[in-house]
mmCIF file with all atom_site columns, C-alpha atoms in Angstrom:
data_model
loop_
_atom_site.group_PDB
_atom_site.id
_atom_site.type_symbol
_atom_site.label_atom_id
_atom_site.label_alt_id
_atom_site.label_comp_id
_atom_site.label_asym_id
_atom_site.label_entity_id
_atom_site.label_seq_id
_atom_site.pdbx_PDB_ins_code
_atom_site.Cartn_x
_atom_site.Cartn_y
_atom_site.Cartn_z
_atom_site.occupancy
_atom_site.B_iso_or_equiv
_atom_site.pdbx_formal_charge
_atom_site.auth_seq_id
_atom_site.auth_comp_id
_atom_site.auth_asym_id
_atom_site.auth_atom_id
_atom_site.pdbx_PDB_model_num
ATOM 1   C CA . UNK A 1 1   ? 54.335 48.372 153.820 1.00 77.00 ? 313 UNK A CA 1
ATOM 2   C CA . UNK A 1 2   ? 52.370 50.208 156.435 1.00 83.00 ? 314 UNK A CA 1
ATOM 3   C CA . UNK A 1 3   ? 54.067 53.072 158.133 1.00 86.00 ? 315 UNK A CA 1
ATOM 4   C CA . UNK A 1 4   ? 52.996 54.307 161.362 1.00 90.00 ? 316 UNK A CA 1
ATOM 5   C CA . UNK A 1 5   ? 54.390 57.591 162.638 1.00 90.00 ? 317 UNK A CA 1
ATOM 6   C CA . UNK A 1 6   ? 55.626 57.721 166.834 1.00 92.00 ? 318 UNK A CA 1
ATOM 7   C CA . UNK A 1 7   ? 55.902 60.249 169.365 1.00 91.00 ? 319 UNK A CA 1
ATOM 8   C CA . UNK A 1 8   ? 55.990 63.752 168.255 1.00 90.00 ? 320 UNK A CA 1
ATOM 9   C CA . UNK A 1 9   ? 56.124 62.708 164.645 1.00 93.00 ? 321 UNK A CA 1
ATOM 10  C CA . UNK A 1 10  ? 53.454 63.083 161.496 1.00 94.00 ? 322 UNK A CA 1
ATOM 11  C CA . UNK A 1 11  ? 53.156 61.481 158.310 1.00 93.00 ? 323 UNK A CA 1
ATOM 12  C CA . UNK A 1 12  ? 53.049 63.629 155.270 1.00 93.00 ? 324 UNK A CA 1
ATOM 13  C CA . UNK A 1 13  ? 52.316 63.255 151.548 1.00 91.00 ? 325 UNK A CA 1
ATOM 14  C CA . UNK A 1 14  ? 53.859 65.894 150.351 1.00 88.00 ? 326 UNK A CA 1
ATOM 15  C CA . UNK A 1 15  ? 52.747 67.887 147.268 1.00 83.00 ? 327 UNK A CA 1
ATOM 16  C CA . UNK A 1 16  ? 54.621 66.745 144.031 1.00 74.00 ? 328 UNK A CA 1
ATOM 17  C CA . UNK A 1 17  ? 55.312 69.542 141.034 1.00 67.00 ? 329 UNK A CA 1
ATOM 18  C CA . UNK A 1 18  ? 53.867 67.245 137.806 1.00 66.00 ? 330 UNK A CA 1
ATOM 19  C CA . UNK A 1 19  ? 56.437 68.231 134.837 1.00 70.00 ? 331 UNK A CA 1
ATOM 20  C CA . UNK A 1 20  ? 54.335 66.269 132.529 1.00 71.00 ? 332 UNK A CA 1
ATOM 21  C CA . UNK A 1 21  ? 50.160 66.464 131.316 1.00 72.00 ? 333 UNK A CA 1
ATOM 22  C CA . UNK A 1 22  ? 48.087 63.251 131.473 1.00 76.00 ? 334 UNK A CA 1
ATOM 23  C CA . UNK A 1 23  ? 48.218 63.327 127.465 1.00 82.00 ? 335 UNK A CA 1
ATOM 24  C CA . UNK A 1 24  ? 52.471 63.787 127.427 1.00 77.00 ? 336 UNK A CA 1
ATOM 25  C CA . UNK A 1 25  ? 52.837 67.537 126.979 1.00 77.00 ? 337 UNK A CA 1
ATOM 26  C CA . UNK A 1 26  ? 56.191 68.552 128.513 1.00 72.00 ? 338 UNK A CA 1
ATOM 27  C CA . UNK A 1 27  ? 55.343 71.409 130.976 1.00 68.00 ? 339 UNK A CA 1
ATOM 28  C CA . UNK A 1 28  ? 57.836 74.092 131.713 1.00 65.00 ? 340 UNK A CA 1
ATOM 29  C CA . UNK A 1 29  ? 58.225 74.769 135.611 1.00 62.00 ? 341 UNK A CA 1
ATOM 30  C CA . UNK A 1 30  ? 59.226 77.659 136.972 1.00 65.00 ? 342 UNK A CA 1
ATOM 31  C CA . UNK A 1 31  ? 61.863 77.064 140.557 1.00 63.00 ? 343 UNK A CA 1
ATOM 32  C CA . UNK A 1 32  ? 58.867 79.061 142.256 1.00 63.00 ? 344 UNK A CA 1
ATOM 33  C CA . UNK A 1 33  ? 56.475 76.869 141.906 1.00 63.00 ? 345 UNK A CA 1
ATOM 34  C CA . UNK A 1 34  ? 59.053 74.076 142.776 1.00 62.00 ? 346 UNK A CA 1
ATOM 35  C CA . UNK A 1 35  ? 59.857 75.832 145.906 1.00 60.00 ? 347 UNK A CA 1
ATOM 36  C CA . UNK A 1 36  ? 55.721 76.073 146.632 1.00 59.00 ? 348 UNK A CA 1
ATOM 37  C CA . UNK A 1 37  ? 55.248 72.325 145.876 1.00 58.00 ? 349 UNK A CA 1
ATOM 38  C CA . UNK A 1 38  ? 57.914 71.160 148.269 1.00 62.00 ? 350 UNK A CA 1
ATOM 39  C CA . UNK A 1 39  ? 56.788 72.728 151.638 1.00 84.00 ? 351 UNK A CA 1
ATOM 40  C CA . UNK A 1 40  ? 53.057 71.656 151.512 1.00 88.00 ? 352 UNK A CA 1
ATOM 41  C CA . UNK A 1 41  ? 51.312 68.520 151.570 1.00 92.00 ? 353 UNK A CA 1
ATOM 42  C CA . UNK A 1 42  ? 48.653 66.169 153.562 1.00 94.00 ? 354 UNK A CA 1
ATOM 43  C CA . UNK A 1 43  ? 48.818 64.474 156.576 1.00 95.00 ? 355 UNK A CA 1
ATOM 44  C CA . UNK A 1 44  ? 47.901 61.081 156.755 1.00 94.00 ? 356 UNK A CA 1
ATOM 45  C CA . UNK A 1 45  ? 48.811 59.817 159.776 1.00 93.00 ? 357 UNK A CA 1
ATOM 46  C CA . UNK A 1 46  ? 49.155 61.355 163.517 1.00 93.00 ? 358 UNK A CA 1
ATOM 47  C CA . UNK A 1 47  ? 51.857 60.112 165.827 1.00 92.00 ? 359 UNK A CA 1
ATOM 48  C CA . UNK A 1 48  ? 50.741 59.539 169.358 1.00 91.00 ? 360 UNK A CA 1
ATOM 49  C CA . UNK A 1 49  ? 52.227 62.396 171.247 1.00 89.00 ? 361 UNK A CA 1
ATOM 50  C CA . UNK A 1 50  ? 52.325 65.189 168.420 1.00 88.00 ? 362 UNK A CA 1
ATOM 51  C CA . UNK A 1 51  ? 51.064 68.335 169.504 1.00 85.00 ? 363 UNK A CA 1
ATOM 52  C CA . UNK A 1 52  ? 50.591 67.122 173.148 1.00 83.00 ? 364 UNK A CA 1
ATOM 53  C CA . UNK A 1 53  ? 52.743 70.076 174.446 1.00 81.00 ? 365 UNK A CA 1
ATOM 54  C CA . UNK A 1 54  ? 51.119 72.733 172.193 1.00 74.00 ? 366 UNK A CA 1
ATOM 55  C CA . UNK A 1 55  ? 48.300 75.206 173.833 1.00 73.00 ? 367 UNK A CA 1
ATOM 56  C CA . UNK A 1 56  ? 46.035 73.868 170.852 1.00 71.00 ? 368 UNK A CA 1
ATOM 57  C CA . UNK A 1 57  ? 46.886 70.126 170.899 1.00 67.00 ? 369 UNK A CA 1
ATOM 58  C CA . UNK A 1 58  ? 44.062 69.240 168.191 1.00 70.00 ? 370 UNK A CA 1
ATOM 59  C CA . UNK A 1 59  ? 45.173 71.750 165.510 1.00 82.00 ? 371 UNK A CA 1
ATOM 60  C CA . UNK A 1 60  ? 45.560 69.456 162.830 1.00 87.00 ? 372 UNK A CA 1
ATOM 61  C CA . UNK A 1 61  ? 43.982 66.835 161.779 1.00 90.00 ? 373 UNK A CA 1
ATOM 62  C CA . UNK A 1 62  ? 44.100 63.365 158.945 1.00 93.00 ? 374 UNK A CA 1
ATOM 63  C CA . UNK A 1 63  ? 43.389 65.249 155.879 1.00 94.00 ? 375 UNK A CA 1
ATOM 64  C CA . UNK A 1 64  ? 44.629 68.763 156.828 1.00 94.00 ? 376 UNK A CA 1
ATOM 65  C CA . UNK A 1 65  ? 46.751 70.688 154.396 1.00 94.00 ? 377 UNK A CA 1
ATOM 66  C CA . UNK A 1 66  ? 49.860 71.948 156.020 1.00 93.00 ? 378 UNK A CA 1
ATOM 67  C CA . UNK A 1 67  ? 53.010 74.059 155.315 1.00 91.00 ? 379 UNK A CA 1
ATOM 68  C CA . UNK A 1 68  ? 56.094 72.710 156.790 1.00 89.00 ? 380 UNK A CA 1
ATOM 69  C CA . UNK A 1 69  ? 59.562 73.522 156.713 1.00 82.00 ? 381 UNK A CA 1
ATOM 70  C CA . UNK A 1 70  ? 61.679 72.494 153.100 1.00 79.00 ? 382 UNK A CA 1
ATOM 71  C CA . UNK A 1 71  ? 64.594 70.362 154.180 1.00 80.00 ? 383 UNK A CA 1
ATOM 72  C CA . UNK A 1 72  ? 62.792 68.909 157.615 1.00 84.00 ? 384 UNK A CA 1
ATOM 73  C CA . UNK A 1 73  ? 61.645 65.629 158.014 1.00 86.00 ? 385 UNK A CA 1
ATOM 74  C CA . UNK A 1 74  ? 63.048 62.601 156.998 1.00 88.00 ? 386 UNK A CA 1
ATOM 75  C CA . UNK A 1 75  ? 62.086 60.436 153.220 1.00 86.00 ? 387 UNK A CA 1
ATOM 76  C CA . UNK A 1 76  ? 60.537 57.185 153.940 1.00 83.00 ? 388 UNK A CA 1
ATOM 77  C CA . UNK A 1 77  ? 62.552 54.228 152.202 1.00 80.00 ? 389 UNK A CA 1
ATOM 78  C CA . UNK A 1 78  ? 60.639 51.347 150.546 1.00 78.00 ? 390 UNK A CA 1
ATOM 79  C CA . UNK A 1 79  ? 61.316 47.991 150.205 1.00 79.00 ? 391 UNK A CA 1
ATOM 80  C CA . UNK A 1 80  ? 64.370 47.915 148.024 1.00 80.00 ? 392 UNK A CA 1
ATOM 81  C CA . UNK A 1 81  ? 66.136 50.454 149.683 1.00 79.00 ? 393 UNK A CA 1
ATOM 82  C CA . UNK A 1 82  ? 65.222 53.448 147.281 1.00 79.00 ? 394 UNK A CA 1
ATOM 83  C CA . UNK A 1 83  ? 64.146 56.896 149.028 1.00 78.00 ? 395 UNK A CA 1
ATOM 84  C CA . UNK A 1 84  ? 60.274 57.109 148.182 1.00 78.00 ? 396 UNK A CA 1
ATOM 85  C CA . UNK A 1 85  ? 59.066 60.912 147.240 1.00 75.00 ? 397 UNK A CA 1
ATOM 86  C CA . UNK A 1 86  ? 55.620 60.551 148.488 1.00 82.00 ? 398 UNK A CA 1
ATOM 87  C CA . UNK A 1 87  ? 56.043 60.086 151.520 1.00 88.00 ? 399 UNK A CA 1
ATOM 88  C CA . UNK A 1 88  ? 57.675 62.149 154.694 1.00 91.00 ? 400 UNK A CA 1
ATOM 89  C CA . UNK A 1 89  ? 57.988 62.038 158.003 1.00 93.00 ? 401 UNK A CA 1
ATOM 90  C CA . UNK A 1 90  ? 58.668 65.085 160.184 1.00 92.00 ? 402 UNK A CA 1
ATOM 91  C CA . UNK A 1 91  ? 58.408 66.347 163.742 1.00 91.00 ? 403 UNK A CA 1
ATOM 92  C CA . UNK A 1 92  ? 55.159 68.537 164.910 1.00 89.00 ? 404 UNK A CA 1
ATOM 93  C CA . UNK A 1 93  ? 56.841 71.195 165.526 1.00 88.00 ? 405 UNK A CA 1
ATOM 94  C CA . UNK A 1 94  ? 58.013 71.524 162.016 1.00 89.00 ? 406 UNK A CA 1
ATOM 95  C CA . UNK A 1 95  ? 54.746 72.413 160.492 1.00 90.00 ? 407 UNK A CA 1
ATOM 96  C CA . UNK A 1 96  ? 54.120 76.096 160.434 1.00 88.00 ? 408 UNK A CA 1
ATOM 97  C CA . UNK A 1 97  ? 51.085 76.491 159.138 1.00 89.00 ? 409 UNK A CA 1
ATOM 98  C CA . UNK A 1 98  ? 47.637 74.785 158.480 1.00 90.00 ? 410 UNK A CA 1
ATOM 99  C CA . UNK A 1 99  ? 45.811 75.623 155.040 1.00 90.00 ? 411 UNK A CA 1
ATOM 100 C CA . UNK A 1 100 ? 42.519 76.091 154.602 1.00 87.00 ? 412 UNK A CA 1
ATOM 101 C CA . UNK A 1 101 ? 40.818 77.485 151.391 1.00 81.00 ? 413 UNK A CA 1
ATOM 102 C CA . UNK A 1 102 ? 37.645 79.838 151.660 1.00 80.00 ? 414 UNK A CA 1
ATOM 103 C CA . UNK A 1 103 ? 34.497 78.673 149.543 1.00 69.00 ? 415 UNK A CA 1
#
């Protein structure tokens, strides 16, 4: 399924809080680091009109590491009907904040 984001929207793949290791070893998670995981992720795809009313509309970009809002946006259903987690769409305007780490 191929999912292309319109108008003033953006694709996200948001960041997902693992509660288990690669070799099964049950990790304990504390809620802040829940609360972290759920307002950042990637964007991988760019609606057509998103930031076109902004003063900087090129501020993000495919690839860019963002902060958005918790409870905005909207999950992305697959094919049975089941609310997919790794995926979410939400409005421009919703992102606060571009990340970018110093090397």
């Amino acid at each position: 399924m191929k999912i292309t984001p319109l108008g003033y929207r953006v694709l996200i793949k948001p960041d997902i809080v693992e509660e288990k290791t690669k070799s099964g070893i049950v990790l304990t998670i504390d809620k802040k680091a829940e609360q972290r995981a759920q307002v950042s992720g990637v964007i991988l795809d760019i609606g057509p009109d998103a930031w076109s009313e902004s003063k900087n509309p090129h501020c993000c970009s495919i690839g860019d590491r963002v902060l958005f809002q918790r409870y905005s946006g909207m999950r992305i259903p697959d094919d049975l009907g089941n609310m997919r987690e790794d995926l979410l769409v939400l409005n421009d305007t919703d992102i606060s904040a571009k990340v970018e780490y110093a090397n």
